Amino acid sequence: MTQVKSLLGTLVGWLVSIIEIPFNLIERVIGGRRMPWVFMLPNLVIFGVFTFLPIGLLVFYAFTGGTEIVLTDRPFIGLDNFTRLFSCENFLSPYSCRESMFWIAVQNTVWYVLLTVSGMLAVSLITALVLDKITKGRGFFRAVFFYPVLLSPVVVGLVWRWFLDTNGLLNSLLVDIGMERIIFMLDVFWSRFWVIGVSIWFQMGFYTLIILAGLQAIPRDIYEAAAIDGTPRWRVFTNITLPMLMPNLVVVLVLLMIRSVQVFDEAYVLTNGGGPGTANTFLVQYIYETAFASDIRLYGLASAASVAMGVVLLILTLIQLGLAKKAE
Amino acid sequence: MASLSIDHVVKNFGNVEVIKDVSLKVKDGEFVVLVGPSGCGKSTLLRLIAGLEDVTKGDIFVGDENVTRRSPAQRRIAMVFQSYALYPHMSVRKNLAFGLENLRMDRKEINDRVSRAADMLGLEKLLDRRPKALSGGQRQRVAIGRAIVREPSMFLFDEPLSNLDAKLRVQTRGEIIKLHRQLKSTMVYVTHDQVEAMTMADRIVVMHDGIMEQVGTPLELFDTPANLFVAGFIGSPKMNFFDATVTSTSGGTVTADTTGLGEIALPIPSDSVKDGEKLVIGVRPSHTEVGEGPFRLTVEYQESLGTETFIYGRLAGVEELITLHVQHHYETDSGVELSFNLPAERLHVFRASDENRIPTTTAMQKGASQ
Amino acid sequence: MSSIVNFLSRTRGKNGPDLTDWLSWFWLLVGTLIVAIPIAWAAVSSLKQPSEIQRFPPSFLPVAPVQIQVEGYDSSLGLWEAEIDGDTRELALIRRIGIQAQMVDPENPGETINVPTSAISPVESLSIAPTNYTDPLERFNFLTYLKNSVFVTTMATILTLLLNSMAAFALSKYKFRGRNAMFIIIISTLMIPLSVVIVPAFLVVVGLNMIDNLWGVILPTIATPTGVFLLRQYMLTIPDELIEAARIDAASEFRIFWRVVLPLTAPALAVLAIFSVIWRWNDFLWPLIVLIRPDNFTLQVGLNAFQGQFTTQWHYILAMTMLSLAPVTVIFVFLQRYITAGIANTGIK
C-alpha cells in the first residue's frame, strides 16, 4: 500500500508541477473565490462533450434518416424511425413487426432481465446470509465470490465457452455419468440457460457484497433481543432481517434491472454473436449492429432504439429514487 | 508590527446578520481578547480580520492599509486555530516551513527561521516527527511556531486552549503572555472562557449577538460592567441579580423596593432615575458579607473549596438561587437560615428598560476594585 | 419453505455444528468450485499442446503422449503400455493393422511384436506448451494489443485521478453558488450509461477526429461520477481548518489542492486507481466501436477479433485469455480488501 501511495505521489507530483503555473496565473487574474470553477472545468468539459452533448444529438439522430454520420448530411424524417420500430401487427409476435429484429431483441432482453434478476437476487441473498452467519473464513469466501466481478466480459465469455465446448470439461463429465454430449451453444434452450447462468456467475459477488454490507449493518442486539423473547427463527427472518434489509434490497433490485437491460459484452462473446440464430440477441447488440456492424449503418434507427431503451432505464431509475425516498 | 482598525463591519450569512456594524481599534502591540458565549460572532469577526470570510459591509485596516479585499496571505497575519490545523502528512519542520516555501523564501532563510522558532518554543527535538506523534501541548506549540516563523504583523488566536486539559491550559496561557511580551506583536485572541480573557488581555471586547457590548480593560469590565449582559458574563460565579422598583428619589438618596431584600438604598445619583422606574440590582458573590446583616437566606447547598466557600440559597419569595461567598471554610447545612449584608458601594444598578448601567456616585465607586 | 427460512435466518453462536451449518458450508464449497473450476480449466488448457487441446474425453492436466526415437525408424513413434501375458511393457507403436498393433521394444529395435489394440494404452507425461503464449505475442498482434491496453489503462487512470480529484476538491472544500447544482449534474451522469448514447458519442469522437485513435477510447472515460463521488465523500472528512491554515500560510489554491488535500486523500485515490485500472483494462464495447485497425486494438478487442477469426485455435485463445486475466488477478490478490471495502462503502461499481 505504501508503495502504491508513493508511486501515485510521484506520478501526481510530476504532472502537477506542469500545470501548477497556469493555475496560479489564472488565480492571480480571477481571484481565489472563483477557483472552484477552474478545478471543475476539465471534468465538466468531458461530461459536456461525451455525455450531455450526445444526449442532445441522440434526439437529432432519432429524427433523421440516411446512413451519413455527419448531422448536416442527414435528412429530417420526423417520427419515421419510431414508426418503423413500433409498427407491429401483434407486439407479442416479433415476426409480425416491420423491424422484427428489434422485437426479438426486446423479447430476449425482457426474458433475460426477469430470469437473471430473480436468479441473481436469490443466489446473492442466500450467499450473503450464509457469509453473514459463518464466523470463520468470511473474508476468504467473500473474495472468492467477488473475483469474477473483476474479470473482463470477454474473458468471462471465452472461459465459459471453453468450459461448455463440445470437447469441454462439462461434456466430459456428462459422458462420465453416462449421458450424451450436448452442443450447448447450438441449442436454443441451453444457450439461453448458460447466458443467464454465466451472468449470475459473473456479477453475483458484487450484489452479495452490497447485501452483506446491509446485513452486517443490522445491530446484533436486535437479534439478541429476539432470541431472549424466544422468537422462532423464521419469524426473525421475516420480521427483522428482511424488513431491515429492504432498503438495501431495493437498491440491489433496481441496480440489477438497470444493468441487466444493458446486457451485451459477455453474452455476445459467449454465444459468438448472439446465437444460435437470434436466440441471444439483446437490445444493446441490436443497437450496436444496426449502427456499427452492418453494411448499411442505420444510425437513426439505432438512435430511436437507444431513446426507447433510455426511457425504460429512466423509468427504472425514477422508481429507484421513489422507493429510496419511501424507505427513508 | 501593525495596528488594526475595524470600521463599521457587517457580515451576513444568507439573511442572518452575524456581525452587526462593529467598529474597533487595536493599537500596535496590544493584546485584545474577544470574548462571548458561543454564537456571539467573535469567531466570525476573527475570520473576517484574517480574510477567511468576506465582509458584507465596512472596511478593515492593518496599519494604514485597507485590506478588506485582500487575500489572507496578503494581510501578513498569522493564525492559531482551535484544532491547531497542523498538516498531518508533514513533519513538524515541514509544517513550520510550508508557509515560508509558499512565499518563495530562500532555503537558508527558511531553515534559520524554523530553527529560531523551534529554539524559542522548545521544539528542537520534535522537528522530524509527524503531528500525530505529538502530545496536545506539543501540537499547540507547533501551531504557535507556525505563526511565529512568518514574522507576521499580527497574530490571531481562535480558542487555542480549548482542546487542552485544565493544567496545561494554565501553563500555556502563561506561555502565550510571555510570548506577547517577547514579540511585542499585536494579538487578537478569541475565547469563550472569561477567566482566559481576564488573565491575558490588555483589553477585552465582550461580544453578544453580533454586537460589541463593551470594550475595556479587565478591571473596567469587572468593576463597571456597561450592561446586564457584561455584568452576568464577566466574573465567576455569576453576579446575583435582583429586580427592584424605585420608591423614592428624595433627599439625594435613591431607595428601591427590591424583591427578596425589601427596601434598600442605591449608590446612584437621584437625578438619574424616576419614581416607580424598574431597575435590576446586581452584586457579585465575592462582595457579599455573610454572618451579620439585614438580609436572610435559606441555604440550599454549598461548595467548599477548602480556602473559600460558596453558599447557594433562596431569599423569601424568590425562585432564583443566589450565591454568597465566604473567604474561608464555612460550615453550614441545607435549610439553615443565614444573615448577610450587601455593602451599598458594591451594588451595580441597571435600568430594566434598556439593561444599561446607571453610573454610581463617584464617592462610592472609589476603591471598589480591591 | 420454512425450513429454508430457518436455515437462512440462523444467527451465530450455537453449540456445535448443526444441519444449517453443514448446509452453509456445502453452499460455500459448491460455490467456490463453480467459481474456480471454469477458470482453472481454462488455465490448465492454455498450457496444453495444440494436438491435445481438442481431445475428447479431455485430460484435466496438460499431458501429451510420449514420443520416442527408435533406431531404424525415421519418424518418432508413440510410446504405449502393452499388456502381454500378464506383464506390462512399454513399447513403441509402429502401425495398426486391424485390431492388431505392430509394436517394437525400444531396447530391442530389431524385433516387432504384435499386440491386440485392446491391450494397449498410450503413455502420457506432463507436457506444457509455452509456445501457446509466445506465438501470439510474436506472430500475431498481441504484443501490440498488450501495449495499447497498458497505454489506455495508464493514461486513463492518471487522468481520471487528476480530473476527478480536482472536481471533488471544488465540490467539497469551497462554498460557492451553484455547488449543489453542479454536484447533482455530475452525479446524474450515473444515470446515462454509455450504451444509450453510443451512437451520438461515436459522432462526437468522429467530429474530434479521434476515430481509430487510442485517445478516442481514453477521453470519454476519464470523468467518472463514481470517482468524483468517492473522492468528494473522502475529502469532506478533511477538516476545513487545514485549508484555512494553508490559505493563511499564503498557499495558492492549487498548492492547497496538491500539497495539502491530495496527500490526505491518498487512501481514496488508491481505491479509485484500482477501480480505474480494472475498468479500463476490461472495457470492451466502446473500444470495439472506436478502434478500427488491428494495430490500435486493445487486448479485449483483439482477443474478441482473434477468437472470431481463428475459432479452432483454442490453445492461443485461451493463452491470451489468461494473459488478459493476469493483471486483474494480481491486483485482486494483493488489494482485494481495499476493493471490497471500497464497494461496500460507496455501493457503486
Coordinates of N, CA, C and O in Angstrom, one line a residue, chain B residues 256-338:
Chain B
A256 N -35.0 51.7 46.7 CA -35.8 50.9 45.8 C -36.4 49.7 46.6 O -35.7 49.2 47.5
D257 N -37.6 49.3 46.2 CA -38.2 48.1 46.8 C -37.6 46.9 45.9 O -37.9 46.8 44.8
T258 N -36.8 46.0 46.6 CA -36.1 45.0 45.9 C -36.7 43.6 46.3 O -36.8 43.3 47.4
T259 N -36.9 42.8 45.3 CA -37.5 41.5 45.5 C -36.6 40.7 46.4 O -35.5 40.5 46.1
G260 N -37.2 40.2 47.5 CA -36.4 39.4 48.4 C -35.6 40.1 49.4 O -35.1 39.5 50.4
L261 N -35.3 41.4 49.1 CA -34.4 42.1 50.0 C -35.1 43.3 50.8 O -34.6 43.8 51.7
G262 N -36.3 43.6 50.2 CA -37.0 44.7 50.8 C -36.5 46.1 50.3 O -35.8 46.2 49.3
E263 N -36.7 47.1 51.1 CA -36.3 48.5 50.8 C -34.8 48.6 51.0 O -34.3 48.4 52.1
I264 N -34.1 49.1 49.9 CA -32.6 49.3 50.2 C -32.2 50.6 49.5 O -32.9 51.1 48.5
A265 N -31.1 51.2 49.9 CA -30.6 52.4 49.4 C -29.6 52.1 48.2 O -28.9 51.1 48.3
L266 N -29.7 52.9 47.1 CA -28.8 52.6 46.0 C -27.8 53.6 45.8 O -28.0 54.8 46.0
P267 N -26.6 53.3 45.4 CA -25.5 54.2 45.2 C -25.5 55.0 43.9 O -24.5 55.1 43.2
I268 N -26.6 55.5 43.5 CA -26.7 56.3 42.3 C -27.3 57.7 42.5 O -28.0 57.9 43.5
P269 N -26.9 58.6 41.6 CA -27.4 60.0 41.8 C -28.9 60.0 41.6 O -29.5 59.2 40.8
S270 N -29.6 60.8 42.4 CA -31.0 60.7 42.5 C -31.7 61.3 41.2 O -32.8 60.9 40.9
D271 N -30.9 62.1 40.4 CA -31.5 62.6 39.2 C -31.4 61.6 38.0 O -31.9 61.9 36.9
S272 N -30.8 60.4 38.3 CA -30.7 59.5 37.2 C -31.9 58.6 37.0 O -32.0 57.9 36.0
V273 N -32.7 58.5 38.0 CA -33.9 57.7 37.9 C -35.2 58.4 38.3 O -35.1 59.5 38.9
K274 N -36.3 57.9 37.9 CA -37.6 58.4 38.3 C -38.3 57.5 39.3 O -38.0 56.3 39.3
D275 N -39.2 58.1 40.0 CA -40.0 57.2 40.9 C -40.8 56.2 40.1 O -41.3 56.4 39.1
G276 N -40.8 55.0 40.7 CA -41.5 53.9 40.0 C -40.8 53.2 38.9 O -41.3 52.3 38.3
E277 N -39.6 53.7 38.6 CA -38.8 53.1 37.5 C -38.3 51.7 37.9 O -37.9 51.4 39.0
K278 N -38.4 50.8 36.9 CA -37.9 49.4 37.1 C -36.4 49.3 37.0 O -35.9 49.8 36.0
L279 N -35.8 48.6 38.0 CA -34.3 48.5 37.9 C -33.9 47.1 38.1 O -34.7 46.2 38.6
V280 N -32.7 46.7 37.8 CA -32.1 45.5 38.2 C -30.9 45.8 39.0 O -30.0 46.6 38.6
I281 N -30.8 45.2 40.2 CA -29.6 45.4 41.1 C -28.7 44.2 41.0 O -29.2 43.0 41.1
G282 N -27.4 44.4 40.9 CA -26.5 43.3 40.8 C -25.5 43.4 41.9 O -25.1 44.5 42.3
V283 N -25.1 42.3 42.4 CA -23.9 42.2 43.4 C -23.2 41.0 43.2 O -23.7 39.9 43.0
R284 N -21.8 41.1 43.2 CA -21.0 39.9 43.0 C -21.0 39.1 44.2 O -20.9 39.6 45.3
P285 N -21.0 37.7 44.1 CA -20.9 36.9 45.3 C -19.7 37.2 46.2 O -19.9 37.3 47.4
S286 N -18.6 37.6 45.6 CA -17.4 37.9 46.4 C -17.6 39.2 47.2 O -16.8 39.4 48.1
H287 N -18.6 40.0 46.9 CA -18.8 41.2 47.6 C -19.9 41.1 48.7 O -20.2 42.0 49.4
T288 N -20.4 39.9 48.9 CA -21.4 39.7 49.9 C -20.7 39.5 51.2 O -19.6 39.0 51.3
E289 N -21.4 39.8 52.4 CA -20.8 39.7 53.7 C -21.7 38.8 54.5 O -22.8 39.2 54.9
V290 N -21.2 37.5 54.7 CA -22.0 36.5 55.4 C -21.8 36.7 56.9 O -20.7 36.9 57.4
G291 N -22.8 36.5 57.7 CA -22.7 36.5 59.2 C -23.7 37.4 59.8 O -24.5 37.0 60.6
E292 N -23.5 38.7 59.4 CA -24.4 39.7 60.0 C -25.0 40.5 58.9 O -24.5 40.7 57.9
G293 N -26.2 41.0 59.2 CA -26.8 41.9 58.2 C -28.3 41.8 58.2 O -28.8 40.9 58.8
P294 N -28.9 42.6 57.4 CA -30.4 42.7 57.4 C -31.1 41.6 56.6 O -32.3 41.5 56.7
F295 N -30.3 40.9 55.8 CA -31.0 40.0 54.8 C -30.9 38.6 55.3 O -29.9 38.2 56.0
R296 N -31.9 37.8 54.9 CA -31.9 36.4 55.3 C -31.9 35.4 54.1 O -32.7 35.7 53.1
L297 N -31.1 34.4 54.2 CA -31.0 33.4 53.1 C -31.2 32.0 53.6 O -30.7 31.7 54.6
T298 N -32.1 31.2 52.9 CA -32.2 29.8 53.3 C -31.3 29.0 52.4 O -31.4 29.0 51.2
V299 N -30.3 28.3 53.1 CA -29.3 27.6 52.3 C -29.9 26.4 51.6 O -30.7 25.6 52.2
E300 N -29.5 26.2 50.3 CA -29.9 25.0 49.6 C -28.7 24.0 49.6 O -28.9 22.9 49.9
Y301 N -27.5 24.5 49.2 CA -26.3 23.7 49.3 C -25.1 24.6 49.2 O -25.2 25.8 49.1
Q302 N -23.9 24.0 49.5 CA -22.7 24.8 49.5 C -21.6 24.0 48.8 O -21.6 22.8 48.6
E303 N -20.7 24.8 48.3 CA -19.5 24.2 47.6 C -18.3 24.7 48.4 O -18.0 25.9 48.5
S304 N -17.6 23.8 49.1 CA -16.4 24.1 49.9 C -15.2 23.8 49.0 O -15.0 22.7 48.6
L305 N -14.3 24.9 48.8 CA -13.1 24.6 48.1 C -11.9 24.6 49.0 O -10.8 24.7 48.6
G306 N -12.2 24.5 50.3 CA -11.1 24.4 51.3 C -10.7 25.8 51.7 O -11.0 26.2 52.9
T307 N -10.2 26.7 50.8 CA -9.8 28.0 51.2 C -11.0 29.0 51.2 O -11.0 30.0 51.8
E308 N -12.0 28.7 50.4 CA -13.2 29.6 50.3 C -14.4 28.7 50.2 O -14.4 27.5 49.8
T309 N -15.6 29.4 50.4 CA -16.9 28.6 50.3 C -17.9 29.4 49.6 O -18.0 30.6 49.7
F310 N -18.6 28.7 48.7 CA -19.7 29.4 48.0 C -21.0 28.8 48.6 O -21.1 27.5 48.7
I311 N -21.9 29.6 49.0 CA -23.2 29.2 49.5 C -24.3 29.5 48.6 O -24.4 30.7 48.2
Y312 N -25.1 28.6 48.2 CA -26.3 28.8 47.3 C -27.6 28.7 48.1 O -27.7 27.7 48.9
G313 N -28.5 29.6 47.9 CA -29.7 29.5 48.7 C -30.8 30.5 48.1 O -30.6 31.1 47.1
R314 N -31.9 30.5 48.8 CA -33.0 31.3 48.3 C -33.4 32.4 49.3 O -33.3 32.2 50.5
L315 N -33.9 33.5 48.7 CA -34.5 34.6 49.5 C -36.0 34.3 49.6 O -36.5 33.6 48.7
A316 N -36.6 34.8 50.6 CA -38.0 34.5 50.7 C -38.7 35.1 49.5 O -38.5 36.2 49.1
G317 N -39.5 34.3 48.9 CA -40.4 34.7 47.8 C -39.6 34.9 46.4 O -40.2 35.4 45.5
V318 N -38.4 34.4 46.4 CA -37.7 34.5 45.1 C -37.3 33.0 44.6 O -36.8 32.2 45.4
E319 N -37.6 32.8 43.4 CA -37.4 31.5 42.8 C -35.9 31.2 42.6 O -35.4 30.1 42.9
E320 N -35.2 32.2 42.0 CA -33.9 32.0 41.6 C -32.9 31.9 42.8 O -33.1 32.5 43.8
L321 N -31.9 31.0 42.6 CA -30.9 30.8 43.6 C -29.9 32.0 43.6 O -29.6 32.5 42.5
I322 N -29.5 32.4 44.8 CA -28.4 33.4 44.8 C -27.2 32.8 45.5 O -27.3 31.8 46.2
T323 N -26.1 33.5 45.2 CA -24.8 32.9 45.6 C -24.1 33.9 46.6 O -24.0 35.1 46.3
L324 N -23.6 33.3 47.7 CA -22.9 34.1 48.6 C -21.5 33.5 48.7 O -21.2 32.4 48.3
H325 N -20.5 34.3 49.2 CA -19.1 33.9 49.1 C -18.5 34.2 50.5 O -18.7 35.3 51.1
V326 N -17.7 33.2 51.0 CA -17.0 33.4 52.2 C -15.5 33.2 52.0 O -15.2 32.2 51.3
Q327 N -14.7 34.0 52.5 CA -13.2 33.9 52.2 C -12.5 32.8 52.9 O -11.3 32.6 52.8
H328 N -13.2 31.9 53.6 CA -12.6 30.8 54.3 C -13.5 29.7 54.4 O -14.6 29.8 53.8
H329 N -13.1 28.6 55.0 CA -14.0 27.5 55.1 C -15.2 27.8 56.0 O -15.0 28.4 57.0
Y330 N -16.4 27.5 55.6 CA -17.5 27.9 56.4 C -18.5 26.7 56.4 O -18.9 26.1 55.4
E331 N -18.9 26.3 57.7 CA -19.7 25.1 57.8 C -21.2 25.5 57.9 O -21.5 26.4 58.7
T332 N -22.0 25.0 57.0 CA -23.4 25.3 57.1 C -24.2 24.1 56.5 O -23.5 23.1 56.1
D333 N -25.5 24.1 56.5 CA -26.2 22.9 56.0 C -27.5 23.4 55.3 O -28.0 24.5 55.5
S334 N -28.1 22.6 54.5 CA -29.3 23.0 53.8 C -30.4 23.2 54.8 O -30.6 22.4 55.7
G335 N -31.2 24.2 54.5 CA -32.3 24.6 55.4 C -31.9 25.6 56.4 O -32.8 26.3 57.0
V336 N -30.6 25.8 56.7 CA -30.2 26.8 57.7 C -30.5 28.2 57.2 O -30.3 28.4 56.0
E337 N -30.8 29.0 58.1 CA -31.1 30.4 57.7 C -29.9 31.3 58.0 O -29.4 31.3 59.2
L338 N -29.3 32.0 57.0 CA -28.1 32.8 57.3 C -28.5 34.3 57.1 O -29.3 34.6 56.4

